[in-house]
CSV table of C-alpha atoms in Angstrom, one decimal:
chain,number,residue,atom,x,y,z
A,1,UNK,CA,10.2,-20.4,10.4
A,2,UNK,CA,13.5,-20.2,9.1
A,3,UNK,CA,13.4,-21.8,6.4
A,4,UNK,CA,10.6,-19.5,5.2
A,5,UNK,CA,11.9,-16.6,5.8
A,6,UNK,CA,15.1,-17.5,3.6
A,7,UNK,CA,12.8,-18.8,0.7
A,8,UNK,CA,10.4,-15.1,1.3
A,9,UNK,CA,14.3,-13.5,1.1
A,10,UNK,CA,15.1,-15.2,-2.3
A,11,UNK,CA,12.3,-14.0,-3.7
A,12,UNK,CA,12.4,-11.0,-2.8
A,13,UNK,CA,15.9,-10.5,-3.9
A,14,UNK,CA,15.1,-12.1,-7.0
A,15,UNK,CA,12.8,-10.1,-7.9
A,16,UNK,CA,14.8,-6.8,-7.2
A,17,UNK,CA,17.2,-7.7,-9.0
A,18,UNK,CA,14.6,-8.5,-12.0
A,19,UNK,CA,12.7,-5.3,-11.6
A,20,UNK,CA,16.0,-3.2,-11.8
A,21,UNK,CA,17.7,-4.9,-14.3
A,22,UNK,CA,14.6,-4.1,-17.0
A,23,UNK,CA,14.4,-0.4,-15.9
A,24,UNK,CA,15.3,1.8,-18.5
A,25,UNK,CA,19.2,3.9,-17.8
A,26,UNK,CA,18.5,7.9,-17.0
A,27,UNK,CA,22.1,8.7,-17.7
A,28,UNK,CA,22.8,10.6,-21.4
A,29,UNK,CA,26.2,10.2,-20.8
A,30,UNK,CA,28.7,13.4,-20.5
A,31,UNK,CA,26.7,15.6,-23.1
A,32,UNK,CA,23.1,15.0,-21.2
A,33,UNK,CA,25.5,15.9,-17.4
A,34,UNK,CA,26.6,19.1,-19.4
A,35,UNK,CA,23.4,20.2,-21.4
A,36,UNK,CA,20.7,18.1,-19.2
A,37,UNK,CA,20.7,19.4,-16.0
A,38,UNK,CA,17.9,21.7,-16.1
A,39,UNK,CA,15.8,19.0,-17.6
A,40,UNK,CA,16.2,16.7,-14.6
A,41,UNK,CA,14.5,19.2,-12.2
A,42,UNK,CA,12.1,20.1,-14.7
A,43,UNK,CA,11.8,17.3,-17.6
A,44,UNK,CA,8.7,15.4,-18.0
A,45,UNK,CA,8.6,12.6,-14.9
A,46,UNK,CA,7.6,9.1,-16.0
A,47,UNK,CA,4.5,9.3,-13.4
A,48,UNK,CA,2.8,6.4,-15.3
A,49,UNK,CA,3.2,3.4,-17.4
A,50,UNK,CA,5.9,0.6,-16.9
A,51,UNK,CA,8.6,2.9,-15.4
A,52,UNK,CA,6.4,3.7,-12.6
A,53,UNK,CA,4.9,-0.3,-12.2
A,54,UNK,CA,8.9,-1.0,-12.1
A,55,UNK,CA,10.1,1.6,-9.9
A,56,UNK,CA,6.9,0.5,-7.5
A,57,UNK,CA,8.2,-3.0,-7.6
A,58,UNK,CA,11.4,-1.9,-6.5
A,59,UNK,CA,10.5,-0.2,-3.9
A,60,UNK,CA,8.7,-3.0,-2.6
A,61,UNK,CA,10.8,-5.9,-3.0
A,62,UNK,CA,13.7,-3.4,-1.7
A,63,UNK,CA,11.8,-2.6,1.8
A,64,UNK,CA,10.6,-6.4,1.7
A,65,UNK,CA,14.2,-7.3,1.8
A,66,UNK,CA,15.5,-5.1,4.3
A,67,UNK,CA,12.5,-6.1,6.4
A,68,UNK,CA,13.5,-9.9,5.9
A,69,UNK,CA,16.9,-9.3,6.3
A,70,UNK,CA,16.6,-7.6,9.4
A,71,UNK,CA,14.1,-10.2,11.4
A,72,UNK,CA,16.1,-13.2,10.0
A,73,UNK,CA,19.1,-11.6,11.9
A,74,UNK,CA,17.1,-10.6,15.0
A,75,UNK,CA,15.2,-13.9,15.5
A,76,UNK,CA,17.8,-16.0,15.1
């Protein structure tokens, strides 16, 4: 039982890492924190496409590991 909840932890982990690592960077640097502001509230959102299939992924491998992590400390 173990066992299979370390390998289910790996995964996960693994692929958080993956899925955040090929997400595209929102910051513009200093000139988009000085001029960009406004466009953050009210810019276009990235409701489809891969930016939303990789932000879903994160999600879900991030509550998966938490979830993992926490009954592999609580069972044993």
């Amino acid at each position: 039982m173990k066992t299979a909840l370390m390998i289910l932890l790996a995964i996960a982990s693994v692929i958080m890492i993956i899925s955040v690592l090929l997400q595209s960077s929102n910051s513009d640097g200093l000139s988009g924190s000085i001029a960009g502001g406004a466009e953050q509230l009210f810019g276009k959102k990235k409701s489809r496409g891969y930016e939303a299939i990789l932000s879903k992924i994160t999600v879900v491998s991030a509550v998966l590991f938490i979830g993992l992590s926490l009954a592999i400390v609580a069972l044993f």
